[in-house]
Amino acid sequence: MKKTKLIWDFRGPYGKNTAIHYEKHLREFFIVKKIKLIKSGIEVINESHHSSYVIILNKNLDKVKLILKPNRVEILI
């Protein structure tokens, strides 16, 4: 099945800690809503820009995107 990566950006001196904290809440969301989470994590863009992300199946994209409102979406092959 096709997968999608949803990304939330955090900038500034506290961006790293915010991204780490937000990723924890993202994992909790998928447990509570019983939606399959393929992968989650943190990415360092540079020292003042970090992001949290989740990788999900495309079939769950509309539901998750509507609720969580990511900053960016990448379609994975």
PDB file of N, CA, C and O in Angstrom, chain B, residues numbered from 101:
ATOM      1  N   MET B 101       0.836  -1.190   0.000  1.00  0.00           N
ATOM      2  CA  MET B 101       0.000   0.000   0.000  1.00  0.00           C
ATOM      3  C   MET B 101       0.875   1.245   0.000  1.00  0.00           C
ATOM      4  O   MET B 101       2.004   1.241   0.490  1.00  0.00           O
ATOM      5  N   LYS B 102       0.324   2.299  -0.559  1.00  0.00           N
ATOM      6  CA  LYS B 102       1.051   3.565  -0.589  1.00  0.00           C
ATOM      7  C   LYS B 102       1.039   4.212   0.788  1.00  0.00           C
ATOM      8  O   LYS B 102       0.107   4.045   1.574  1.00  0.00           O
ATOM      9  N   LYS B 103       2.111   4.958   1.052  1.00  0.00           N
ATOM     10  CA  LYS B 103       2.279   5.589   2.357  1.00  0.00           C
ATOM     11  C   LYS B 103       2.474   7.092   2.190  1.00  0.00           C
ATOM     12  O   LYS B 103       2.896   7.568   1.136  1.00  0.00           O
ATOM     13  N   THR B 104       2.161   7.818   3.241  1.00  0.00           N
ATOM     14  CA  THR B 104       2.309   9.266   3.251  1.00  0.00           C
ATOM     15  C   THR B 104       3.026   9.696   4.525  1.00  0.00           C
ATOM     16  O   THR B 104       2.815   9.131   5.599  1.00  0.00           O
ATOM     17  N   LYS B 105       3.874  10.705   4.382  1.00  0.00           N
ATOM     18  CA  LYS B 105       4.600  11.274   5.523  1.00  0.00           C
ATOM     19  C   LYS B 105       3.985  12.631   5.840  1.00  0.00           C
ATOM     20  O   LYS B 105       3.943  13.515   4.985  1.00  0.00           O
ATOM     21  N   LEU B 106       3.511  12.792   7.064  1.00  0.00           N
ATOM     22  CA  LEU B 106       2.958  14.068   7.538  1.00  0.00           C
ATOM     23  C   LEU B 106       4.008  14.729   8.422  1.00  0.00           C
ATOM     24  O   LEU B 106       4.607  14.076   9.276  1.00  0.00           O
ATOM     25  N   ILE B 107       4.230  16.027   8.216  1.00  0.00           N
ATOM     26  CA  ILE B 107       5.340  16.720   8.872  1.00  0.00           C
ATOM     27  C   ILE B 107       4.853  17.990   9.562  1.00  0.00           C
ATOM     28  O   ILE B 107       4.061  18.756   9.012  1.00  0.00           O
ATOM     29  N   TRP B 108       5.359  18.196  10.802  1.00  0.00           N
ATOM     30  CA  TRP B 108       5.089  19.409  11.569  1.00  0.00           C
ATOM     31  C   TRP B 108       6.421  20.085  11.860  1.00  0.00           C
ATOM     32  O   TRP B 108       7.330  19.457  12.402  1.00  0.00           O
ATOM     33  N   ASP B 109       6.543  21.362  11.505  1.00  0.00           N
ATOM     34  CA  ASP B 109       7.795  22.108  11.658  1.00  0.00           C
ATOM     35  C   ASP B 109       7.814  22.921  12.946  1.00  0.00           C
ATOM     36  O   ASP B 109       6.803  23.491  13.357  1.00  0.00           O
ATOM     37  N   PHE B 110       8.989  22.963  13.575  1.00  0.00           N
ATOM     38  CA  PHE B 110       9.192  23.755  14.788  1.00  0.00           C
ATOM     39  C   PHE B 110      10.504  24.505  14.649  1.00  0.00           C
ATOM     40  O   PHE B 110      11.544  23.916  14.352  1.00  0.00           O
ATOM     41  N   ARG B 111      10.442  25.816  14.868  1.00  0.00           N
ATOM     42  CA  ARG B 111      11.628  26.654  14.678  1.00  0.00           C
ATOM     43  C   ARG B 111      11.957  27.412  15.959  1.00  0.00           C
ATOM     44  O   ARG B 111      11.110  27.586  16.835  1.00  0.00           O
ATOM     45  N   GLY B 112      13.197  27.855  16.045  1.00  0.00           N
ATOM     46  CA  GLY B 112      13.619  28.668  17.165  1.00  0.00           C
ATOM     47  C   GLY B 112      14.428  27.889  18.176  1.00  0.00           C
ATOM     48  O   GLY B 112      14.706  26.707  17.979  1.00  0.00           O
ATOM     49  N   PRO B 113      14.810  28.555  19.271  1.00  0.00           N
ATOM     50  CA  PRO B 113      15.697  27.937  20.260  1.00  0.00           C
ATOM     51  C   PRO B 113      15.074  26.724  20.967  1.00  0.00           C
ATOM     52  O   PRO B 113      15.803  25.872  21.476  1.00  0.00           O
ATOM     53  N   TYR B 114      13.761  26.637  21.004  1.00  0.00           N
ATOM     54  CA  TYR B 114      13.099  25.510  21.668  1.00  0.00           C
ATOM     55  C   TYR B 114      12.485  24.530  20.668  1.00  0.00           C
ATOM     56  O   TYR B 114      11.726  23.641  21.053  1.00  0.00           O
ATOM     57  N   GLY B 115      12.813  24.693  19.396  1.00  0.00           N
ATOM     58  CA  GLY B 115      12.246  23.850  18.349  1.00  0.00           C
ATOM     59  C   GLY B 115      12.524  22.376  18.540  1.00  0.00           C
ATOM     60  O   GLY B 115      11.646  21.543  18.315  1.00  0.00           O
ATOM     61  N   LYS B 116      13.728  22.046  18.950  1.00  0.00           N
ATOM     62  CA  LYS B 116      14.091  20.634  19.143  1.00  0.00           C
ATOM     63  C   LYS B 116      13.237  20.002  20.234  1.00  0.00           C
ATOM     64  O   LYS B 116      12.659  18.934  20.030  1.00  0.00           O
ATOM     65  N   ASN B 117      13.155  20.648  21.385  1.00  0.00           N
ATOM     66  CA  ASN B 117      12.370  20.097  22.495  1.00  0.00           C
ATOM     67  C   ASN B 117      10.891  20.023  22.148  1.00  0.00           C
ATOM     68  O   ASN B 117      10.210  19.073  22.534  1.00  0.00           O
ATOM     69  N   THR B 118      10.393  21.012  21.427  1.00  0.00           N
ATOM     70  CA  THR B 118       8.986  21.012  21.024  1.00  0.00           C
ATOM     71  C   THR B 118       8.714  19.864  20.066  1.00  0.00           C
ATOM     72  O   THR B 118       7.689  19.192  20.183  1.00  0.00           O
ATOM     73  N   ALA B 119       9.610  19.632  19.126  1.00  0.00           N
ATOM     74  CA  ALA B 119       9.439  18.535  18.166  1.00  0.00           C
ATOM     75  C   ALA B 119       9.434  17.181  18.880  1.00  0.00           C
ATOM     76  O   ALA B 119       8.626  16.311  18.557  1.00  0.00           O
ATOM     77  N   ILE B 120      10.324  17.006  19.837  1.00  0.00           N
ATOM     78  CA  ILE B 120      10.374  15.757  20.608  1.00  0.00           C
ATOM     79  C   ILE B 120       9.067  15.553  21.373  1.00  0.00           C
ATOM     80  O   ILE B 120       8.497  14.462  21.364  1.00  0.00           O
ATOM     81  N   HIS B 121       8.607  16.595  22.023  1.00  0.00           N
ATOM     82  CA  HIS B 121       7.372  16.520  22.803  1.00  0.00           C
ATOM     83  C   HIS B 121       6.162  16.250  21.898  1.00  0.00           C
ATOM     84  O   HIS B 121       5.300  15.437  22.233  1.00  0.00           O
ATOM     85  N   TYR B 122       6.104  16.924  20.771  1.00  0.00           N
ATOM     86  CA  TYR B 122       4.971  16.772  19.860  1.00  0.00           C
ATOM     87  C   TYR B 122       4.922  15.358  19.285  1.00  0.00           C
ATOM     88  O   TYR B 122       3.841  14.793  19.124  1.00  0.00           O
ATOM     89  N   GLU B 123       6.074  14.791  18.979  1.00  0.00           N
ATOM     90  CA  GLU B 123       6.117  13.431  18.437  1.00  0.00           C
ATOM     91  C   GLU B 123       5.547  12.431  19.437  1.00  0.00           C
ATOM     92  O   GLU B 123       4.906  11.454  19.050  1.00  0.00           O
ATOM     93  N   LYS B 124       5.781  12.676  20.709  1.00  0.00           N
ATOM     94  CA  LYS B 124       5.198  11.814  21.761  1.00  0.00           C
ATOM     95  C   LYS B 124       3.668  11.861  21.690  1.00  0.00           C
ATOM     96  O   LYS B 124       3.006  10.826  21.759  1.00  0.00           O
ATOM     97  N   HIS B 125       3.118  13.058  21.553  1.00  0.00           N
ATOM     98  CA  HIS B 125       1.662  13.206  21.466  1.00  0.00           C
ATOM     99  C   HIS B 125       1.106  12.603  20.179  1.00  0.00           C
ATOM    100  O   HIS B 125      -0.007  12.077  20.169  1.00  0.00           O
ATOM    101  N   LEU B 126       1.870  12.676  19.102  1.00  0.00           N
ATOM    102  CA  LEU B 126       1.427  12.052  17.855  1.00  0.00           C
ATOM    103  C   LEU B 126       1.283  10.539  18.041  1.00  0.00           C
ATOM    104  O   LEU B 126       0.286   9.957  17.614  1.00  0.00           O
ATOM    105  N   ARG B 127       2.260   9.906  18.666  1.00  0.00           N
ATOM    106  CA  ARG B 127       2.188   8.464  18.915  1.00  0.00           C
ATOM    107  C   ARG B 127       0.975   8.117  19.773  1.00  0.00           C
ATOM    108  O   ARG B 127       0.285   7.130  19.516  1.00  0.00           O
ATOM    109  N   GLU B 128       0.720   8.939  20.795  1.00  0.00           N
ATOM    110  CA  GLU B 128      -0.443   8.715  21.669  1.00  0.00           C
ATOM    111  C   GLU B 128      -1.746   8.822  20.884  1.00  0.00           C
ATOM    112  O   GLU B 128      -2.671   8.039  21.100  1.00  0.00           O
ATOM    113  N   PHE B 129      -1.817   9.788  19.979  1.00  0.00           N
ATOM    114  CA  PHE B 129      -3.014   9.985  19.152  1.00  0.00           C
ATOM    115  C   PHE B 129      -3.343   8.712  18.371  1.00  0.00           C
ATOM    116  O   PHE B 129      -4.496   8.284  18.338  1.00  0.00           O
ATOM    117  N   PHE B 130      -2.335   8.110  17.746  1.00  0.00           N
ATOM    118  CA  PHE B 130      -2.575   6.921  16.937  1.00  0.00           C
ATOM    119  C   PHE B 130      -2.990   5.728  17.787  1.00  0.00           C
ATOM    120  O   PHE B 130      -3.750   4.876  17.327  1.00  0.00           O
ATOM    121  N   ILE B 131      -2.508   5.658  19.004  1.00  0.00           N
ATOM    122  CA  ILE B 131      -2.930   4.584  19.911  1.00  0.00           C
ATOM    123  C   ILE B 131      -4.389   4.782  20.301  1.00  0.00           C
ATOM    124  O   ILE B 131      -5.185   3.846  20.230  1.00  0.00           O
ATOM    125  N   VAL B 132      -4.739   5.986  20.706  1.00  0.00           N
ATOM    126  CA  VAL B 132      -6.110   6.273  21.159  1.00  0.00           C
ATOM    127  C   VAL B 132      -7.118   6.086  20.023  1.00  0.00           C
ATOM    128  O   VAL B 132      -8.185   5.507  20.227  1.00  0.00           O
ATOM    129  N   LYS B 133      -6.781   6.573  18.833  1.00  0.00           N
ATOM    130  CA  LYS B 133      -7.696   6.498  17.682  1.00  0.00           C
ATOM    131  C   LYS B 133      -7.648   5.144  16.970  1.00  0.00           C
ATOM    132  O   LYS B 133      -8.434   4.891  16.057  1.00  0.00           O
ATOM    133  N   LYS B 134      -6.722   4.272  17.392  1.00  0.00           N
ATOM    134  CA  LYS B 134      -6.565   2.938  16.797  1.00  0.00           C
ATOM    135  C   LYS B 134      -6.341   3.017  15.283  1.00  0.00           C
ATOM    136  O   LYS B 134      -6.947   2.279  14.506  1.00  0.00           O
ATOM    137  N   ILE B 135      -5.452   3.933  14.894  1.00  0.00           N
ATOM    138  CA  ILE B 135      -5.047   4.093  13.499  1.00  0.00           C
ATOM    139  C   ILE B 135      -3.618   3.572  13.385  1.00  0.00           C
ATOM    140  O   ILE B 135      -2.772   3.867  14.229  1.00  0.00           O
ATOM    141  N   LYS B 136      -3.359   2.800  12.342  1.00  0.00           N
ATOM    142  CA  LYS B 136      -2.032   2.205  12.175  1.00  0.00           C
ATOM    143  C   LYS B 136      -0.989   3.284  11.907  1.00  0.00           C
ATOM    144  O   LYS B 136      -1.117   4.076  10.973  1.00  0.00           O
ATOM    145  N   LEU B 137       0.032   3.298  12.735  1.00  0.00           N
ATOM    146  CA  LEU B 137       1.176   4.199  12.587  1.00  0.00           C
ATOM    147  C   LEU B 137       2.351   3.348  12.121  1.00  0.00           C
ATOM    148  O   LEU B 137       2.768   2.421  12.816  1.00  0.00           O
ATOM    149  N   ILE B 138       2.879   3.664  10.949  1.00  0.00           N
ATOM    150  CA  ILE B 138       3.993   2.892  10.422  1.00  0.00           C
ATOM    151  C   ILE B 138       5.297   3.321  11.077  1.00  0.00           C
ATOM    152  O   ILE B 138       6.103   2.479  11.474  1.00  0.00           O
ATOM    153  N   LYS B 139       5.505   4.632  11.190  1.00  0.00           N
ATOM    154  CA  LYS B 139       6.734   5.141  11.787  1.00  0.00           C
ATOM    155  C   LYS B 139       6.506   6.576  12.240  1.00  0.00           C
ATOM    156  O   LYS B 139       5.700   7.302  11.658  1.00  0.00           O
ATOM    157  N   SER B 140       7.226   6.977  13.287  1.00  0.00           N
ATOM    158  CA  SER B 140       7.225   8.380  13.715  1.00  0.00           C
ATOM    159  C   SER B 140       8.647   8.743  14.104  1.00  0.00           C
ATOM    160  O   SER B 140       9.472   7.871  14.376  1.00  0.00           O
ATOM    161  N   GLY B 141       8.926  10.037  14.125  1.00  0.00           N
ATOM    162  CA  GLY B 141      10.266  10.446  14.494  1.00  0.00           C
ATOM    163  C   GLY B 141      10.467  11.944  14.442  1.00  0.00           C
ATOM    164  O   GLY B 141       9.527  12.717  14.253  1.00  0.00           O
ATOM    165  N   ILE B 142      11.730  12.335  14.617  1.00  0.00           N
ATOM    166  CA  ILE B 142      12.159  13.732  14.624  1.00  0.00           C
ATOM    167  C   ILE B 142      13.234  13.893  13.553  1.00  0.00           C
ATOM    168  O   ILE B 142      14.071  13.008  13.372  1.00  0.00           O
ATOM    169  N   GLU B 143      13.211  15.007  12.850  1.00  0.00           N
ATOM    170  CA  GLU B 143      14.268  15.311  11.887  1.00  0.00           C
ATOM    171  C   GLU B 143      14.870  16.668  12.212  1.00  0.00           C
ATOM    172  O   GLU B 143      14.161  17.604  12.580  1.00  0.00           O
ATOM    173  N   VAL B 144      16.182  16.763  12.072  1.00  0.00           N
ATOM    174  CA  VAL B 144      16.888  18.025  12.268  1.00  0.00           C
ATOM    175  C   VAL B 144      17.147  18.620  10.889  1.00  0.00           C
ATOM    176  O   VAL B 144      17.879  18.046  10.082  1.00  0.00           O
ATOM    177  N   ILE B 145      16.540  19.774  10.627  1.00  0.00           N
ATOM    178  CA  ILE B 145      16.760  20.468   9.360  1.00  0.00           C
ATOM    179  C   ILE B 145      18.030  21.314   9.489  1.00  0.00           C
ATOM    180  O   ILE B 145      18.915  21.249   8.637  1.00  0.00           O
ATOM    181  N   ASN B 146      18.109  22.098  10.551  1.00  0.00           N
ATOM    182  CA  ASN B 146      19.320  22.812  10.954  1.00  0.00           C
ATOM    183  C   ASN B 146      19.190  23.107  12.443  1.00  0.00           C
ATOM    184  O   ASN B 146      18.227  22.661  13.067  1.00  0.00           O
ATOM    185  N   GLU B 147      20.122  23.837  13.026  1.00  0.00           N
ATOM    186  CA  GLU B 147      20.107  24.007  14.489  1.00  0.00           C
ATOM    187  C   GLU B 147      18.886  24.750  15.008  1.00  0.00           C
ATOM    188  O   GLU B 147      18.576  24.654  16.196  1.00  0.00           O
ATOM    189  N   SER B 148      18.188  25.483  14.161  1.00  0.00           N
ATOM    190  CA  SER B 148      17.000  26.205  14.630  1.00  0.00           C
ATOM    191  C   SER B 148      15.715  25.755  13.934  1.00  0.00           C
ATOM    192  O   SER B 148      14.694  26.438  14.013  1.00  0.00           O
ATOM    193  N   HIS B 149      15.764  24.613  13.255  1.00  0.00           N
ATOM    194  CA  HIS B 149      14.571  24.090  12.577  1.00  0.00           C
ATOM    195  C   HIS B 149      14.551  22.566  12.726  1.00  0.00           C
ATOM    196  O   HIS B 149      15.422  21.856  12.224  1.00  0.00           O
ATOM    197  N   HIS B 150      13.525  22.095  13.433  1.00  0.00           N
ATOM    198  CA  HIS B 150      13.331  20.664  13.651  1.00  0.00           C
ATOM    199  C   HIS B 150      11.918  20.306  13.222  1.00  0.00           C
ATOM    200  O   HIS B 150      11.051  21.175  13.128  1.00  0.00           O
ATOM    201  N   SER B 151      11.691  19.042  12.965  1.00  0.00           N
ATOM    202  CA  SER B 151      10.339  18.622  12.597  1.00  0.00           C
ATOM    203  C   SER B 151      10.011  17.275  13.227  1.00  0.00           C
ATOM    204  O   SER B 151      10.885  16.442  13.469  1.00  0.00           O
ATOM    205  N   SER B 152       8.720  17.094  13.482  1.00  0.00           N
ATOM    206  CA  SER B 152       8.173  15.807  13.904  1.00  0.00           C
ATOM    207  C   SER B 152       7.448  15.239  12.696  1.00  0.00           C
ATOM    208  O   SER B 152       6.893  15.988  11.892  1.00  0.00           O
ATOM    209  N   TYR B 153       7.451  13.917  12.564  1.00  0.00           N
ATOM    210  CA  TYR B 153       6.744  13.337  11.427  1.00  0.00           C
ATOM    211  C   TYR B 153       6.132  11.999  11.799  1.00  0.00           C
ATOM    212  O   TYR B 153       6.541  11.342  12.755  1.00  0.00           O
ATOM    213  N   VAL B 154       5.134  11.620  11.007  1.00  0.00           N
ATOM    214  CA  VAL B 154       4.548  10.288  11.078  1.00  0.00           C
ATOM    215  C   VAL B 154       4.426   9.767   9.655  1.00  0.00           C
ATOM    216  O   VAL B 154       4.248  10.540   8.713  1.00  0.00           O
ATOM    217  N   ILE B 155       4.522   8.465   9.507  1.00  0.00           N
ATOM    218  CA  ILE B 155       4.277   7.821   8.230  1.00  0.00           C
ATOM    219  C   ILE B 155       3.060   6.919   8.419  1.00  0.00           C
ATOM    220  O   ILE B 155       3.022   6.071   9.310  1.00  0.00           O
ATOM    221  N   ILE B 156       2.066   7.130   7.552  1.00  0.00           N
ATOM    222  CA  ILE B 156       0.798   6.406   7.663  1.00  0.00           C
ATOM    223  C   ILE B 156       0.406   5.853   6.291  1.00  0.00           C
ATOM    224  O   ILE B 156       0.991   6.219   5.272  1.00  0.00           O
ATOM    225  N   LEU B 157      -0.577   4.979   6.282  1.00  0.00           N
ATOM    226  CA  LEU B 157      -1.129   4.481   5.029  1.00  0.00           C
ATOM    227  C   LEU B 157      -2.020   5.546   4.398  1.00  0.00           C
ATOM    228  O   LEU B 157      -2.692   6.294   5.107  1.00  0.00           O
ATOM    229  N   ASN B 158      -2.027   5.617   3.078  1.00  0.00           N
ATOM    230  CA  ASN B 158      -2.828   6.616   2.371  1.00  0.00           C
ATOM    231  C   ASN B 158      -4.312   6.539   2.711  1.00  0.00           C
ATOM    232  O   ASN B 158      -5.002   7.559   2.693  1.00  0.00           O
ATOM    233  N   LYS B 159      -4.810   5.352   3.017  1.00  0.00           N
ATOM    234  CA  LYS B 159      -6.235   5.208   3.311  1.00  0.00           C
ATOM    235  C   LYS B 159      -6.644   6.007   4.554  1.00  0.00           C
ATOM    236  O   LYS B 159      -7.820   6.336   4.708  1.00  0.00           O
ATOM    237  N   ASN B 160      -5.693   6.325   5.445  1.00  0.00           N
ATOM    238  CA  ASN B 160      -5.989   7.097   6.652  1.00  0.00           C
ATOM    239  C   ASN B 160      -5.662   8.582   6.508  1.00  0.00           C
ATOM    240  O   ASN B 160      -5.869   9.357   7.441  1.00  0.00           O
ATOM    241  N   LEU B 161      -5.159   8.975   5.352  1.00  0.00           N
ATOM    242  CA  LEU B 161      -4.658  10.330   5.165  1.00  0.00           C
ATOM    243  C   LEU B 161      -5.707  11.401   5.423  1.00  0.00           C
ATOM    244  O   LEU B 161      -5.454  12.323   6.199  1.00  0.00           O
ATOM    245  N   ASP B 162      -6.867  11.310   4.802  1.00  0.00           N
ATOM    246  CA  ASP B 162      -7.869  12.376   4.939  1.00  0.00           C
ATOM    247  C   ASP B 162      -8.297  12.581   6.383  1.00  0.00           C
ATOM    248  O   ASP B 162      -8.395  13.714   6.853  1.00  0.00           O
ATOM    249  N   LYS B 163      -8.550  11.484   7.083  1.00  0.00           N
ATOM    250  CA  LYS B 163      -8.990  11.563   8.481  1.00  0.00           C
ATOM    251  C   LYS B 163      -7.918  12.205   9.364  1.00  0.00           C
ATOM    252  O   LYS B 163      -8.214  13.120  10.131  1.00  0.00           O
ATOM    253  N   VAL B 164      -6.684  11.732   9.260  1.00  0.00           N
ATOM    254  CA  VAL B 164      -5.601  12.226  10.106  1.00  0.00           C
ATOM    255  C   VAL B 164      -5.253  13.670   9.760  1.00  0.00           C
ATOM    256  O   VAL B 164      -5.054  14.495  10.652  1.00  0.00           O
ATOM    257  N   LYS B 165      -5.181  13.973   8.473  1.00  0.00           N
ATOM    258  CA  LYS B 165      -4.832  15.318   8.026  1.00  0.00           C
ATOM    259  C   LYS B 165      -5.845  16.348   8.513  1.00  0.00           C
ATOM    260  O   LYS B 165      -5.466  17.451   8.909  1.00  0.00           O
ATOM    261  N   LEU B 166      -7.107  16.004   8.486  1.00  0.00           N
ATOM    262  CA  LEU B 166      -8.169  16.908   8.933  1.00  0.00           C
ATOM    263  C   LEU B 166      -8.058  17.211  10.431  1.00  0.00           C
ATOM    264  O   LEU B 166      -8.283  18.345  10.854  1.00  0.00           O
ATOM    265  N   ILE B 167      -7.717  16.214  11.217  1.00  0.00           N
ATOM    266  CA  ILE B 167      -7.646  16.384  12.671  1.00  0.00           C
ATOM    267  C   ILE B 167      -6.333  17.042  13.104  1.00  0.00           C
ATOM    268  O   ILE B 167      -6.348  17.965  13.917  1.00  0.00           O
ATOM    269  N   LEU B 168      -5.208  16.582  12.575  1.00  0.00           N
ATOM    270  CA  LEU B 168      -3.897  17.005  13.078  1.00  0.00           C
ATOM    271  C   LEU B 168      -3.275  18.196  12.334  1.00  0.00           C
ATOM    272  O   LEU B 168      -2.364  18.833  12.862  1.00  0.00           O
ATOM    273  N   LYS B 169      -3.740  18.501  11.145  1.00  0.00           N
ATOM    274  CA  LYS B 169      -3.300  19.670  10.375  1.00  0.00           C
ATOM    275  C   LYS B 169      -1.774  19.806  10.267  1.00  0.00           C
ATOM    276  O   LYS B 169      -1.189  20.718  10.851  1.00  0.00           O
ATOM    277  N   PRO B 170      -1.137  18.905   9.525  1.00  0.00           N
ATOM    278  CA  PRO B 170       0.318  18.984   9.358  1.00  0.00           C
ATOM    279  C   PRO B 170       0.712  20.205   8.540  1.00  0.00           C
ATOM    280  O   PRO B 170      -0.093  20.745   7.782  1.00  0.00           O
ATOM    281  N   ASN B 171       1.970  20.637   8.703  1.00  0.00           N
ATOM    282  CA  ASN B 171       2.493  21.735   7.899  1.00  0.00           C
ATOM    283  C   ASN B 171       2.809  21.305   6.483  1.00  0.00           C
ATOM    284  O   ASN B 171       2.651  22.076   5.536  1.00  0.00           O
ATOM    285  N   ARG B 172       3.262  20.054   6.344  1.00  0.00           N
ATOM    286  CA  ARG B 172       3.641  19.541   5.028  1.00  0.00           C
ATOM    287  C   ARG B 172       3.231  18.073   4.911  1.00  0.00           C
ATOM    288  O   ARG B 172       3.083  17.366   5.908  1.00  0.00           O
ATOM    289  N   VAL B 173       3.053  17.641   3.665  1.00  0.00           N
ATOM    290  CA  VAL B 173       2.714  16.239   3.375  1.00  0.00           C
ATOM    291  C   VAL B 173       3.608  15.781   2.226  1.00  0.00           C
ATOM    292  O   VAL B 173       3.759  16.489   1.231  1.00  0.00           O
ATOM    293  N   GLU B 174       4.201  14.594   2.368  1.00  0.00           N
ATOM    294  CA  GLU B 174       5.007  14.006   1.304  1.00  0.00           C
ATOM    295  C   GLU B 174       4.446  12.632   0.979  1.00  0.00           C
ATOM    296  O   GLU B 174       4.251  11.803   1.867  1.00  0.00           O
ATOM    297  N   ILE B 175       4.191  12.400  -0.298  1.00  0.00           N
ATOM    298  CA  ILE B 175       3.739  11.075  -0.746  1.00  0.00           C
ATOM    299  C   ILE B 175       4.990  10.211  -0.919  1.00  0.00           C
ATOM    300  O   ILE B 175       5.937  10.613  -1.594  1.00  0.00           O
ATOM    301  N   LEU B 176       4.991   9.040  -0.314  1.00  0.00           N
ATOM    302  CA  LEU B 176       6.128   8.114  -0.401  1.00  0.00           C
ATOM    303  C   LEU B 176       5.832   7.023  -1.420  1.00  0.00           C
ATOM    304  O   LEU B 176       4.682   6.621  -1.600  1.00  0.00           O
ATOM    305  N   ILE B 177       6.859   6.558  -2.072  1.00  0.00           N
ATOM    306  CA  ILE B 177       6.672   5.501  -3.075  1.00  0.00           C
ATOM    307  C   ILE B 177       7.062   4.161  -2.478  1.00  0.00           C
ATOM    308  O   ILE B 177       6.980   3.137  -3.156  1.00  0.00           O
TER     309      ILE B 177
END
